[in-house]
Each structure stands twice: as C-alpha cells, then as structure tokens.
mmCIF file of C-alpha atoms in Angstrom:
data_model
loop_
_atom_site.group_PDB
_atom_site.id
_atom_site.type_symbol
_atom_site.label_atom_id
_atom_site.label_comp_id
_atom_site.label_asym_id
_atom_site.label_seq_id
_atom_site.Cartn_x
_atom_site.Cartn_y
_atom_site.Cartn_z
ATOM 1 C CA MET A 25 3.790 -8.009 19.925
ATOM 2 C CA THR A 26 4.087 -11.109 21.249
ATOM 3 C CA HIS A 27 1.444 -13.505 22.161
ATOM 4 C CA SER A 28 0.859 -15.287 25.972
ATOM 5 C CA GLY A 29 1.442 -18.737 26.504
ATOM 6 C CA ALA A 30 3.115 -21.189 24.273
ATOM 7 C CA GLU A 31 1.991 -20.298 20.886
ATOM 8 C CA ARG A 32 3.127 -17.772 18.430
ATOM 9 C CA VAL A 33 1.360 -16.108 15.599
ATOM 10 C CA ILE A 34 3.061 -15.825 12.219
ATOM 11 C CA ALA A 35 1.358 -13.710 9.657
ATOM 12 C CA VAL A 36 2.309 -14.768 5.956
ATOM 13 C CA VAL A 37 1.492 -12.195 3.042
ATOM 14 C CA THR A 38 2.357 -13.359 -0.429
ATOM 15 C CA ALA A 39 1.566 -11.235 -3.141
ATOM 16 C CA GLY A 40 1.802 -14.063 -6.206
ATOM 17 C CA LEU A 41 -1.171 -13.080 -8.989
ATOM 18 C CA THR A 42 -1.464 -17.078 -9.944
ATOM 19 C CA THR A 43 -2.951 -19.937 -8.327
ATOM 20 C CA PRO A 44 -0.897 -21.749 -8.009
ATOM 21 C CA SER A 45 2.292 -19.687 -7.709
ATOM 22 C CA SER A 46 5.940 -20.114 -7.032
ATOM 23 C CA SER A 47 5.347 -17.281 -4.364
ATOM 24 C CA ARG A 48 3.027 -19.235 -2.504
ATOM 25 C CA LEU A 49 4.990 -22.417 -2.693
ATOM 26 C CA LEU A 50 8.090 -20.439 -1.330
ATOM 27 C CA ALA A 51 5.954 -18.925 1.443
ATOM 28 C CA ASP A 52 4.532 -22.150 2.305
ATOM 29 C CA GLN A 53 7.759 -23.677 2.650
ATOM 30 C CA LEU A 54 9.043 -20.589 4.916
ATOM 31 C CA ALA A 55 6.066 -20.967 7.450
ATOM 32 C CA GLU A 56 6.668 -24.513 7.746
ATOM 33 C CA ALA A 57 10.756 -24.062 8.407
ATOM 34 C CA VAL A 58 9.793 -21.594 10.809
ATOM 35 C CA ARG A 59 6.830 -23.668 12.566
ATOM 36 C CA ASP A 60 9.623 -26.718 12.791
ATOM 37 C CA GLU A 61 11.897 -23.980 14.637
ATOM 38 C CA LEU A 62 9.392 -22.846 16.998
ATOM 39 C CA ALA A 63 8.441 -26.500 17.987
ATOM 40 C CA GLY A 64 11.808 -27.217 18.666
ATOM 41 C CA ARG A 65 11.388 -24.649 21.191
ATOM 42 C CA GLY A 66 8.464 -26.445 22.459
ATOM 43 C CA LEU A 67 6.077 -23.379 21.128
ATOM 44 C CA SER A 68 3.049 -24.062 18.653
ATOM 45 C CA THR A 69 2.601 -21.503 15.689
ATOM 46 C CA ARG A 70 -0.359 -20.321 14.264
ATOM 47 C CA ILE A 71 0.118 -19.404 10.406
ATOM 48 C CA GLU A 72 -2.121 -16.998 9.239
ATOM 49 C CA LEU A 73 -1.879 -16.863 5.524
ATOM 50 C CA ILE A 74 -2.838 -13.922 3.597
ATOM 51 C CA GLU A 75 -2.852 -13.974 -0.456
ATOM 52 C CA VAL A 76 -2.857 -10.340 -1.480
ATOM 53 C CA ARG A 77 -4.512 -11.327 -4.518
ATOM 54 C CA ASP A 78 -7.593 -11.836 -2.798
ATOM 55 C CA HIS A 79 -7.790 -8.400 -1.749
ATOM 56 C CA ALA A 80 -6.654 -6.639 -4.739
ATOM 57 C CA HIS A 81 -9.853 -4.399 -5.607
ATOM 58 C CA ASP A 82 -10.110 -3.653 -1.446
ATOM 59 C CA LEU A 83 -6.829 -2.424 -1.697
ATOM 60 C CA THR A 84 -7.647 -0.265 -4.606
ATOM 61 C CA ASN A 85 -10.887 1.126 -3.057
ATOM 62 C CA ASN A 86 -8.813 1.874 0.117
ATOM 63 C CA LEU A 87 -6.067 4.070 -1.754
ATOM 64 C CA LEU A 88 -8.771 5.768 -3.676
ATOM 65 C CA THR A 89 -10.993 6.477 -0.568
ATOM 66 C CA GLY A 90 -8.900 5.936 2.177
ATOM 67 C CA PHE A 91 -11.016 3.547 3.753
ATOM 68 C CA PRO A 92 -10.615 -0.168 4.003
ATOM 69 C CA SER A 93 -13.586 -2.619 3.968
ATOM 70 C CA ALA A 94 -14.243 -4.946 6.681
ATOM 71 C CA SER A 95 -12.643 -7.825 5.379
ATOM 72 C CA LEU A 96 -9.462 -5.781 4.825
ATOM 73 C CA ARG A 97 -9.379 -4.291 7.731
ATOM 74 C CA ALA A 98 -9.920 -7.440 9.325
ATOM 75 C CA VAL A 99 -6.561 -8.673 7.066
ATOM 76 C CA LEU A 100 -4.279 -5.506 8.207
ATOM 77 C CA GLU A 101 -5.348 -6.037 11.878
ATOM 78 C CA THR A 102 -4.081 -9.564 11.618
ATOM 79 C CA VAL A 103 -0.825 -8.499 10.399
ATOM 80 C CA ALA A 104 -0.212 -5.768 12.922
ATOM 81 C CA ALA A 105 -1.237 -8.227 15.794
ATOM 82 C CA ALA A 106 1.181 -10.946 14.910
ATOM 83 C CA ASP A 107 4.202 -11.773 16.463
ATOM 84 C CA ALA A 108 6.252 -12.089 13.154
ATOM 85 C CA LEU A 109 5.904 -11.901 9.571
ATOM 86 C CA ILE A 110 6.946 -13.643 6.664
ATOM 87 C CA VAL A 111 6.648 -11.494 3.018
ATOM 88 C CA VAL A 112 6.878 -12.661 -0.261
ATOM 89 C CA SER A 113 6.765 -11.002 -3.690
ATOM 90 C CA PRO A 114 7.482 -12.310 -7.284
ATOM 91 C CA THR A 115 9.968 -9.648 -9.111
ATOM 92 C CA PHE A 116 8.707 -7.399 -11.490
ATOM 93 C CA SER A 117 11.014 -4.896 -13.220
ATOM 94 C CA ALA A 118 13.734 -5.594 -10.803
ATOM 95 C CA SER A 119 11.227 -4.789 -7.847
ATOM 96 C CA TYR A 120 8.319 -6.148 -6.011
ATOM 97 C CA SER A 121 5.082 -6.325 -7.413
ATOM 98 C CA GLY A 122 2.562 -3.199 -7.514
ATOM 99 C CA LEU A 123 0.186 -5.412 -5.564
ATOM 100 C CA PHE A 124 2.588 -6.106 -2.542
ATOM 101 C CA LYS A 125 3.304 -2.610 -2.603
ATOM 102 C CA MET A 126 0.007 -1.561 -2.141
ATOM 103 C CA PHE A 127 -0.748 -3.982 0.555
ATOM 104 C CA PHE A 128 2.118 -2.299 2.599
ATOM 105 C CA ASP A 129 0.783 1.410 1.511
ATOM 106 C CA VAL A 130 -2.236 1.096 3.409
ATOM 107 C CA LEU A 131 -1.096 -0.624 6.380
ATOM 108 C CA ASP A 132 -0.833 1.827 9.074
ATOM 109 C CA ASP A 133 3.233 3.117 9.253
ATOM 110 C CA GLN A 134 3.504 1.896 12.656
ATOM 111 C CA ALA A 135 2.243 -1.447 12.397
ATOM 112 C CA LEU A 136 5.157 -3.225 11.868
ATOM 113 C CA ALA A 137 7.677 -1.303 14.158
ATOM 114 C CA GLY A 138 9.892 -3.417 16.106
ATOM 115 C CA LYS A 139 8.413 -6.523 14.277
ATOM 116 C CA PRO A 140 10.733 -9.467 13.294
ATOM 117 C CA VAL A 141 10.361 -9.720 9.442
ATOM 118 C CA LEU A 142 11.603 -12.584 6.893
ATOM 119 C CA LEU A 143 11.540 -11.217 3.335
ATOM 120 C CA ALA A 144 11.377 -13.357 0.239
ATOM 121 C CA ALA A 145 11.110 -12.879 -3.375
ATOM 122 C CA THR A 146 10.670 -15.212 -6.417
ATOM 123 C CA GLY A 147 11.628 -14.576 -10.062
ATOM 124 C CA GLY A 148 12.716 -16.295 -13.468
ATOM 125 C CA THR A 149 16.450 -15.695 -12.872
ATOM 126 C CA GLU A 150 19.005 -15.623 -10.444
ATOM 127 C CA ARG A 151 20.096 -11.872 -11.587
ATOM 128 C CA HIS A 152 17.153 -10.106 -9.940
ATOM 129 C CA SER A 153 17.756 -11.460 -6.506
ATOM 130 C CA LEU A 154 19.303 -7.797 -5.225
ATOM 131 C CA VAL A 155 15.481 -7.184 -5.532
ATOM 132 C CA LEU A 156 15.729 -8.379 -1.620
ATOM 133 C CA GLU A 157 18.882 -5.980 -0.800
ATOM 134 C CA PHE A 158 17.419 -2.994 -2.946
ATOM 135 C CA ALA A 159 13.718 -3.098 -2.801
ATOM 136 C CA LEU A 160 12.280 -4.884 -0.012
ATOM 137 C CA ARG A 161 14.943 -4.528 2.943
ATOM 138 C CA PRO A 162 14.816 -0.580 2.324
ATOM 139 C CA LEU A 163 10.795 -0.977 2.336
ATOM 140 C CA PHE A 164 10.754 -2.658 5.515
ATOM 141 C CA ALA A 165 13.314 -0.651 7.001
ATOM 142 C CA TYR A 166 11.202 2.410 6.340
ATOM 143 C CA LEU A 167 8.008 0.738 8.014
ATOM 144 C CA LYS A 168 10.784 0.429 11.249
ATOM 145 C CA ALA A 169 9.996 -3.761 11.002
ATOM 146 C CA LEU A 170 13.208 -5.588 11.797
ATOM 147 C CA PRO A 171 14.327 -7.827 8.698
ATOM 148 C CA VAL A 172 16.345 -10.731 9.745
ATOM 149 C CA PRO A 173 19.713 -10.895 7.945
ATOM 150 C CA THR A 174 19.057 -13.909 5.733
ATOM 151 C CA ALA A 175 16.455 -13.322 2.930
ATOM 152 C CA VAL A 176 15.422 -15.901 0.502
ATOM 153 C CA TYR A 177 15.311 -15.281 -3.049
ATOM 154 C CA ALA A 178 13.803 -18.379 -5.365
ATOM 155 C CA ALA A 179 14.574 -18.569 -8.950
ATOM 156 C CA SER A 180 12.880 -20.838 -11.765
ATOM 157 C CA THR A 181 15.966 -22.937 -11.326
ATOM 158 C CA ASP A 182 15.481 -23.370 -7.329
ATOM 159 C CA TRP A 183 12.441 -25.769 -8.108
ATOM 160 C CA GLY A 184 12.584 -29.177 -9.177
ATOM 161 C CA PRO A 185 15.670 -31.044 -9.238
ATOM 162 C CA ASN A 186 17.727 -28.076 -7.783
ATOM 163 C CA ALA A 187 15.346 -27.860 -4.625
ATOM 164 C CA ALA A 188 17.725 -29.069 -2.331
ATOM 165 C CA THR A 189 20.264 -25.871 -2.638
ATOM 166 C CA LEU A 190 17.290 -23.598 -1.910
ATOM 167 C CA ARG A 191 16.502 -25.295 1.318
ATOM 168 C CA PRO A 192 19.494 -24.217 3.664
ATOM 169 C CA ARG A 193 18.681 -20.713 2.881
ATOM 170 C CA ILE A 194 14.843 -21.192 4.106
ATOM 171 C CA THR A 195 16.287 -23.375 7.169
ATOM 172 C CA GLN A 196 18.880 -20.330 8.072
ATOM 173 C CA ALA A 197 16.253 -17.694 7.386
ATOM 174 C CA ALA A 198 13.457 -19.086 9.802
ATOM 175 C CA ALA A 199 16.386 -19.804 12.450
ATOM 176 C CA GLU A 200 16.957 -16.113 12.411
ATOM 177 C CA LEU A 201 13.250 -15.059 12.382
ATOM 178 C CA VAL A 202 12.885 -17.191 15.630
ATOM 179 C CA ALA A 203 15.813 -15.948 17.119
ATOM 180 C CA SER A 204 15.006 -12.403 16.750
ATOM 181 C CA LEU A 205 11.362 -13.450 17.681
ATOM 182 C CA HIS A 206 12.924 -14.037 21.203
ATOM 183 C CA GLN A 207 15.227 -11.055 20.779
ATOM 184 C CA GLU A 208 18.338 -13.538 20.661
ATOM 185 C CA THR A 209 21.363 -11.833 19.094
ATOM 186 C CA PRO A 210 23.310 -14.475 16.387
ATOM 187 C CA THR A 211 26.780 -15.119 17.531
ATOM 188 C CA ALA A 212 29.088 -13.297 15.432
ATOM 189 C CA THR A 213 33.213 -13.100 15.112
ATOM 190 C CA ASN A 214 34.838 -9.957 15.526
ATOM 191 C CA PRO A 215 37.612 -9.646 13.105
ATOM 192 C CA PHE A 216 39.129 -6.494 15.404
ATOM 193 C CA ALA A 217 38.958 -7.905 18.475
ATOM 194 C CA ASN A 218 42.260 -9.275 18.539
ATOM 195 C CA PRO A 219 44.175 -7.398 16.197
ATOM 196 C CA THR A 220 47.592 -8.358 14.946
ATOM 197 C CA PRO A 221 50.257 -5.372 16.103
ATOM 198 C CA PHE A 222 51.919 -3.492 13.694
ATOM 199 C CA GLU A 223 55.481 -4.210 13.975
ATOM 200 C CA ASP A 224 54.465 -8.003 13.561
ATOM 201 C CA LEU A 225 52.599 -7.134 10.114
ATOM 202 C CA LEU A 226 55.912 -5.527 8.999
ATOM 203 C CA ASN A 227 58.048 -8.421 10.152
ATOM 204 C CA SER A 228 56.222 -10.524 8.655
#
C-alpha cells in the first residue's frame, strides 16, 4: 500500500526486551536514515514505532484465543497499512526472539505481501550475524514480503567508539528500502554480458 501525497508511512517493529535496548537504538537509527533518504526525494515520513514488548500479554492471549485485543488489532492494522517496514530482533539461540516471532505469527499471512522490508538484528557477537540470512530472511520470504538486499546486524562492538563502522550499512539498507518503495531496480553489473571468447582464454 502506498499512501497518497508526499508522505510515506514506515512501520518500525522492534522486539528488544529492555528499556533502553540495543534493538530500539538500531531501529531508531534505521528509521532516521530512511527519513533522510525520503527527505532527499522531497517526501515526508511518518514513523509508526511498535515496541513488541508492550504487547506481550496481548500476543499470548491472541495465540491462545485466536482473537486480538482492540489495542493489538490497531497495531496489526498499522503494520498492514504501512508503505514499508523496518524490523529489528535481538538474537536468541542463533535465531530471532520468541516475542518477535509471536508478533508475526498473529499477523494476517497476507498483510506483508509485496511490502518492502528492511531486516535488522542485534546480538552480543558478530558470529550471530547470519541470523539475518538463515532466520529472518526466510520468515519474510514466507510472508511474501520484499526484503531489501542489505540487512543490518549490530553486535556489541558496533556501538560506542566503533559506531562509525555501522553507519555505512545503515545508510545502504535505508537507500535500498526507499528504492524498493518506489519500485526502482538497483543497477547491477552482469558479469556474463560480454564474455571472453573461449579461444582467447586458451591463447592467454
């Protein structure tokens, strides 16, 4: 869904368990980068921030009863109506958190179809970064969303003095989300466009 006019609505779903959390910090930086990217195109942005921990009890009740509370229903509708999505999960046991998964378990399985999504996760060490490709990306592919190519993982070492190393990844992912939002195809080089003749390879 694309909203009319010059405003784009970005839903940000973050599943950190503490206040503050590194997941929320990363979510805020991603949202700001997307806002800047859209502003560069002359578009305004409305960020709809969803802290999943605030809805933990309603999510459990929804799974048990099959019906969302009024407040949870409003949040799920916000996600379904957004132009694009930013999702951030802490890493637990080499995967997304159970609370994060619960949120998308109760979301209608067609709500994210065709929606651009920026994937992100946080964790203690860099070795958990593959959670983005082995857990989050398959989940959102199943939900028929359109995850952008660059996903962002922030380890403990990416904060503080090393924060500058995280910024390029955030900027790249934000640019890809906005390009996907406008159905633009990133320029890519085809290595097979001008192949070297086999005879030349042999002669060399």
